[in-house]
Tab-separated table of C-alpha atoms in Angstrom:
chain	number	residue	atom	x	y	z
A	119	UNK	CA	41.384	108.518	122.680
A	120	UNK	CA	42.478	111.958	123.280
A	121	UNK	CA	44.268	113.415	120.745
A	122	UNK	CA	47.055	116.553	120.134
A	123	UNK	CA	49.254	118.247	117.953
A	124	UNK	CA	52.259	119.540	118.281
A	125	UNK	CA	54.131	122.458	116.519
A	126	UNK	CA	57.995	122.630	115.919
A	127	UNK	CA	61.434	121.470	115.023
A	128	UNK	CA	62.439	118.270	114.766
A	129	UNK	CA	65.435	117.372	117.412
A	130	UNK	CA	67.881	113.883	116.353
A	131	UNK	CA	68.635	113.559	119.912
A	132	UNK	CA	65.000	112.893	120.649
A	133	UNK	CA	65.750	115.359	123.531
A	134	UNK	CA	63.286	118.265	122.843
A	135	UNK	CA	61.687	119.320	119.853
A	136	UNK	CA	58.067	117.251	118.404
A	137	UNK	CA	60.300	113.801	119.243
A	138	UNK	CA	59.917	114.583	123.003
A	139	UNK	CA	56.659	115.849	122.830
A	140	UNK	CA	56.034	112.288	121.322
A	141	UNK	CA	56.871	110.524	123.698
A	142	UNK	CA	55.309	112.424	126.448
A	143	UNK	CA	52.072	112.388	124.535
A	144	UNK	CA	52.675	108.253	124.416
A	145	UNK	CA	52.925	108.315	128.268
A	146	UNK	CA	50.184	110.359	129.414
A	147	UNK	CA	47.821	108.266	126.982
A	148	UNK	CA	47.207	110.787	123.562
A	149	UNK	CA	48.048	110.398	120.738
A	150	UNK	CA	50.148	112.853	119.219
A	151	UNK	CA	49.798	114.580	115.965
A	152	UNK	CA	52.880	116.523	114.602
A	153	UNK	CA	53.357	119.714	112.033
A	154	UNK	CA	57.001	120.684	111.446
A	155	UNK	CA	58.197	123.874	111.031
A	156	UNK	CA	61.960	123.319	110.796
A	157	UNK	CA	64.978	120.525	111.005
A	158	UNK	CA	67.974	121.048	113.086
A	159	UNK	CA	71.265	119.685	113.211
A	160	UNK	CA	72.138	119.293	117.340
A	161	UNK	CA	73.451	116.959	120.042
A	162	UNK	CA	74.091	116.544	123.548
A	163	UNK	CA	77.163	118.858	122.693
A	164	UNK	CA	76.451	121.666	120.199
A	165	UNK	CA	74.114	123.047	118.693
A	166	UNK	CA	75.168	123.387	114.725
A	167	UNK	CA	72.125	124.384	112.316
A	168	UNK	CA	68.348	125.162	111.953
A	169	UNK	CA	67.079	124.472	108.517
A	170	UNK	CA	63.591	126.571	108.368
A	171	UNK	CA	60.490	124.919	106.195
A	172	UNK	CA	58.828	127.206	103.636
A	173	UNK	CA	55.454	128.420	104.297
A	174	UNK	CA	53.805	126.487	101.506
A	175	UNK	CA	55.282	123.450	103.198
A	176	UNK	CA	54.226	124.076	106.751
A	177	UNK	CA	50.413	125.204	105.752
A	178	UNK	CA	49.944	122.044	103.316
A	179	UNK	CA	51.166	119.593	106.657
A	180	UNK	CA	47.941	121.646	108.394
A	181	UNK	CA	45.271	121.807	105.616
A	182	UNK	CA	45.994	118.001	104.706
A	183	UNK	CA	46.189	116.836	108.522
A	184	UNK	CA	43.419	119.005	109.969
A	185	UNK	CA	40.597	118.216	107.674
A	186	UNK	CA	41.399	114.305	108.159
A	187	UNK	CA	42.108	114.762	112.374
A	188	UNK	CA	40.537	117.043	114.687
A	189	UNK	CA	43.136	117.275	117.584
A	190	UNK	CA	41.238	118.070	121.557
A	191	UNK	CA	44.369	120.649	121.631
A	192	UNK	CA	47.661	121.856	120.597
A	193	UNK	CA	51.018	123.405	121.188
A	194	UNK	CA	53.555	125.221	119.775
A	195	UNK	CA	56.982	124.679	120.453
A	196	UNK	CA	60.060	126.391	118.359
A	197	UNK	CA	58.573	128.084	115.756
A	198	UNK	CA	62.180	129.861	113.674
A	199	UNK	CA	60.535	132.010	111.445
A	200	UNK	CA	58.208	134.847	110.549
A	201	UNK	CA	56.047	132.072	108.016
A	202	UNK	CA	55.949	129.515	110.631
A	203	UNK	CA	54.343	131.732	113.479
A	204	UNK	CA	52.220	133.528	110.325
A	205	UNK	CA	50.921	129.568	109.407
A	206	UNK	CA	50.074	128.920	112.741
A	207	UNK	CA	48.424	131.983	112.583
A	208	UNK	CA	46.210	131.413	110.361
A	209	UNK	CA	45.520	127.491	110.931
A	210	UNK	CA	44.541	128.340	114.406
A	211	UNK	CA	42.032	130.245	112.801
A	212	UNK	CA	40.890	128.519	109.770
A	213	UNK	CA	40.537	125.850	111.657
A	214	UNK	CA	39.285	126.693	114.655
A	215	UNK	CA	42.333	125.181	116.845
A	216	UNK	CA	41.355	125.234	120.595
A	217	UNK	CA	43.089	124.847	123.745
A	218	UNK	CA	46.363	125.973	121.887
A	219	UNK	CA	49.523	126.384	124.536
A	220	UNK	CA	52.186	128.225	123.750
A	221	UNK	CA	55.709	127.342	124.673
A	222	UNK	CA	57.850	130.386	123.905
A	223	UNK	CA	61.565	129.190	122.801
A	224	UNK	CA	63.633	131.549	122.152
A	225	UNK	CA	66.917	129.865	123.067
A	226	UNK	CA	68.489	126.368	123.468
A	227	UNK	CA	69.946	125.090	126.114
A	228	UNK	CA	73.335	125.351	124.693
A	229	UNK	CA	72.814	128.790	123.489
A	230	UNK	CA	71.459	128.845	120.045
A	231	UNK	CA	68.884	131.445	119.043
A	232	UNK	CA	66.090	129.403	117.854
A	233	UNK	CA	63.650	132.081	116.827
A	234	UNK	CA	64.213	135.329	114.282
A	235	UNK	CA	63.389	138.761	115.551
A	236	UNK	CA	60.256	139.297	113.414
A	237	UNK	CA	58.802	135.924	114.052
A	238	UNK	CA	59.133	136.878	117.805
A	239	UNK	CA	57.349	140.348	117.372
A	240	UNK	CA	54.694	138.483	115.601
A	241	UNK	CA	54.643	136.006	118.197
A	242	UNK	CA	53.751	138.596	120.738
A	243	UNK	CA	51.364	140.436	118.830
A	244	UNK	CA	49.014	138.021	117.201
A	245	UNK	CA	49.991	134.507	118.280
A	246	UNK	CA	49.722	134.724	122.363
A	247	UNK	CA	46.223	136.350	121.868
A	248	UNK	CA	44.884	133.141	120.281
A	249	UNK	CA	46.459	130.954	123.198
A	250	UNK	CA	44.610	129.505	126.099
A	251	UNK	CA	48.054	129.133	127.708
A	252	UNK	CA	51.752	130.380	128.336
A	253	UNK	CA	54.598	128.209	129.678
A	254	UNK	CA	57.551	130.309	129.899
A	255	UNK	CA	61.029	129.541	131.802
A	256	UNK	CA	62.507	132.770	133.831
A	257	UNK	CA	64.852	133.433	130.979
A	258	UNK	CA	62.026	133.334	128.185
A	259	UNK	CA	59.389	135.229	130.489
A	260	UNK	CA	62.137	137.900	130.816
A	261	UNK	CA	62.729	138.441	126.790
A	262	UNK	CA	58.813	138.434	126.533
A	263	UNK	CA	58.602	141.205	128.497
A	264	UNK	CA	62.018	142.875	128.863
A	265	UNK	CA	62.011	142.195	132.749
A	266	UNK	CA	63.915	140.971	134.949
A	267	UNK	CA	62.945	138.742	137.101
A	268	UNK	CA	65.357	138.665	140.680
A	269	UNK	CA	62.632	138.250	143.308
A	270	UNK	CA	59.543	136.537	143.608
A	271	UNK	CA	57.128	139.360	143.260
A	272	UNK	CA	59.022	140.033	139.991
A	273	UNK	CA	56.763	136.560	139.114
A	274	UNK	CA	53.698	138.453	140.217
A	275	UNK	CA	54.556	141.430	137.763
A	276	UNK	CA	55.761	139.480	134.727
A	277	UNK	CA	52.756	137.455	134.922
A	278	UNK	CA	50.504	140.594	134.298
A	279	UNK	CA	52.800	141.685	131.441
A	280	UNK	CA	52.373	138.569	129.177
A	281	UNK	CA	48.418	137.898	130.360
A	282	UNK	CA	48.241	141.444	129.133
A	283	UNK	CA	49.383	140.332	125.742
A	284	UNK	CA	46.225	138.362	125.262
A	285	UNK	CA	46.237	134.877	126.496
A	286	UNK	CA	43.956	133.167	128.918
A	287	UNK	CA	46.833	131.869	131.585
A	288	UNK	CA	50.198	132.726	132.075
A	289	UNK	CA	52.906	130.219	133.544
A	290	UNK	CA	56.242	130.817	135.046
A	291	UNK	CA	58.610	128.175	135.589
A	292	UNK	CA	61.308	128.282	138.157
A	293	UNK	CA	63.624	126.236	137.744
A	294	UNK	CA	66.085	129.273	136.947
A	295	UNK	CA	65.190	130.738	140.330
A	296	UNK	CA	66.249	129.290	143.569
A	297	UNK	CA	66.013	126.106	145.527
A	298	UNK	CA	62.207	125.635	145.978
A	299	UNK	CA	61.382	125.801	142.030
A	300	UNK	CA	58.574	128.597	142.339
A	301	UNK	CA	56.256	127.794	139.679
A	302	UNK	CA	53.705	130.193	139.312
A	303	UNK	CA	50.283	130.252	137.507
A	304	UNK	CA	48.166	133.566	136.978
A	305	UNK	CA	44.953	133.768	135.480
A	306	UNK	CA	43.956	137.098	135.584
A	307	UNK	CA	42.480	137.149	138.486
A	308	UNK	CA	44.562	134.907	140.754
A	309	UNK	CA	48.068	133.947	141.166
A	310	UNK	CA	48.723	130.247	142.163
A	311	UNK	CA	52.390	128.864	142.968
A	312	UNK	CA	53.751	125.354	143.451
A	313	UNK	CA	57.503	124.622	144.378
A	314	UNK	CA	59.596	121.765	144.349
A	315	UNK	CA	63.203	121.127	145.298
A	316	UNK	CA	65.503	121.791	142.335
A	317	UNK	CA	67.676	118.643	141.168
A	318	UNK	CA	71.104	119.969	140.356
A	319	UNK	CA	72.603	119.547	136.918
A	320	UNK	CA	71.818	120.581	133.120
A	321	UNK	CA	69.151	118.930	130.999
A	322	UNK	CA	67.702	118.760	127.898
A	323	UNK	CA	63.994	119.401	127.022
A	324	UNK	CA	62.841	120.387	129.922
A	325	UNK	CA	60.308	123.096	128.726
A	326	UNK	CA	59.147	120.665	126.157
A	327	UNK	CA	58.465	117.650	128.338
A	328	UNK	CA	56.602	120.182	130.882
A	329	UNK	CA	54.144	121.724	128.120
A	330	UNK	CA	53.596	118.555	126.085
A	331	UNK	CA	52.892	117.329	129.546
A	332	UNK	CA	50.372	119.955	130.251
A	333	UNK	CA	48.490	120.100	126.823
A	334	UNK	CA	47.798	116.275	128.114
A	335	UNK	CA	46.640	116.749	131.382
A	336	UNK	CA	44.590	119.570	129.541
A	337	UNK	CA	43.218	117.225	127.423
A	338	UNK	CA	41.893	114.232	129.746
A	339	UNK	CA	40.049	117.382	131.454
A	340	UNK	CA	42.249	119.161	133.922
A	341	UNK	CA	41.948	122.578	135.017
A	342	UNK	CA	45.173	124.659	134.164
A	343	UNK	CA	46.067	124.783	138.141
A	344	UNK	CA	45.803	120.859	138.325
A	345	UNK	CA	47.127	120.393	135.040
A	346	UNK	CA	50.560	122.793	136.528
A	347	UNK	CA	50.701	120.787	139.557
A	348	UNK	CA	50.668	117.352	137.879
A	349	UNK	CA	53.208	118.824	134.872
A	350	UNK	CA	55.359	119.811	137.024
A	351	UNK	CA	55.872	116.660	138.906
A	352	UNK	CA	55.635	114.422	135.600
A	353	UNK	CA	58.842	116.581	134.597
A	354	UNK	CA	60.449	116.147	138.098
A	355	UNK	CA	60.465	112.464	137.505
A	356	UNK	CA	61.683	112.378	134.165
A	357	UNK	CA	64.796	114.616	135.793
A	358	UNK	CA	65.231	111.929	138.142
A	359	UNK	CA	65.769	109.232	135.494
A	360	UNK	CA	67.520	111.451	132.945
A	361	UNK	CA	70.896	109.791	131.602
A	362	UNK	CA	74.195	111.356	130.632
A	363	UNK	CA	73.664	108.968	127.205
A	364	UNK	CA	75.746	111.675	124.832
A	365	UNK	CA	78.976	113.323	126.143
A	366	UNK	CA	77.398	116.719	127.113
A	367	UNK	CA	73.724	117.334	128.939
A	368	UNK	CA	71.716	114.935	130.098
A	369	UNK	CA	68.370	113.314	128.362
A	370	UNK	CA	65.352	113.227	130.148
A	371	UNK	CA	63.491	109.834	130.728
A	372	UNK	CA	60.233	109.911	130.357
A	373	UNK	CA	58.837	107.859	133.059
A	374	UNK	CA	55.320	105.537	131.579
A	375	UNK	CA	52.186	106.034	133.683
């Protein structure tokens, strides 16, 4: 069996966060490993707290895990602080961590700031370059690279700007733009887009579901293009079953393969 780790916060709706990532990595058939880096204190409503894990606590979940389980690949989701992104840092190296996939959070759907300045900056400068993968929303692609993106050939250009910053394949996701949901893949040498009709409404975990998602189709031996194509619809379907189970945005469903 297939197996990956995820890196992040820990969400009590079960919404986002290493809980969703679970369960996507229990319907796409891998088992999921989990390191995480903080604890927040959230609902379908508000957002309230972010309790960061030290350092020593976050590197001792790798060493101990890592020398037991191998994972086929891995991704990061909200990584708060400066010592988080430095211990994933330097676990992707220790150990050798491949097919890592970065999934940039930098905000929450109801508006929290869920990463520090400095962690950012680090992010940027010596976390993306170790990453076989991006999947950024419009909003995130935009703080990456301080661009805006209006148009779609603002895609084309904001791609180059983060595959400049070291990765191996840069994803855009849409569902900020328009209508058709532009989704667009670059590579460094090609661009490749896939749309979809936008469902109308507010949702939680969407960028989690999608790159948990992906790392899995990466995993059972997709190419990234495939592995967009097949995310992207695996995330469409969990929209269509979400439920309004809270009193404020809707939880996503994940639908079993």
């Amino acid at each position: 069996m297939k197996v990956a780790l995820t890196i992040g916060a820990s969400d009590p709706t079960s919404g986002a966060g290493i809980q969703m990532d679970l369960k996507v990595f229990h319907a796409l058939n891998i088992y999921g490993l989990t390191v995480i880096t903080a604890v927040t204190a959230q609902s379908t409503q508000e957002f309230s707290s972010v309790y960061p894990l030290s350092g020593e606590t976050i590197m001792k979940q790798f060493e101990i895990l890592i020398k037991d389980i191998k994972p086929h690949a891995a991704k990061t989701g909200m990584l708060y602080s400066k010592e988080a992104v430095q211990c994933v840092i330097d676990s992707v190296k220790k150990f050798n961590l491949q097919n890592l996939v970065i999934d940039p959070v930098i905000n929450a759907t109801l508006g929290a700031k869920l990463i520090e300045d400095d962690a950012l900056k680090l992010l940027k400068e010596e976390l993306v370059p170790l990453s076989m993968a991006i999947t950024a929303n419009i909003p995130e692609a935009e703080f990456l690279t301080s661009t805006k993106i209006e148009k779609i050939d603002d895609f084309y250009k904001v791609a180059q700007k983060i595959y400049q910053m070291g990765t191996k394949t840069v994803i855009i996701k849409g569902g900020h733009f328009d209508n058709n949901v532009p989704d667009m893949l670059y590579d460094g040498k090609n661009f490749y887009k896939a749309e979809g009709e936008k469902i109308s409404g507010q949702f939680h975990g969407t960028g989690c579901a999608f790159s948990s998602a992906f790392v899995s189709f990466i995993c059972h031996g997709y190419k990234p293009v495939e592995a967009l194509k097949a995310s992207k619809n695996f995330v469409k379907r969990s929209i269509e079953k979400s439920l309004k189970i809270g009193h404020g945005i809707k939880l996503l469903i994940i639908p079993k393969e």
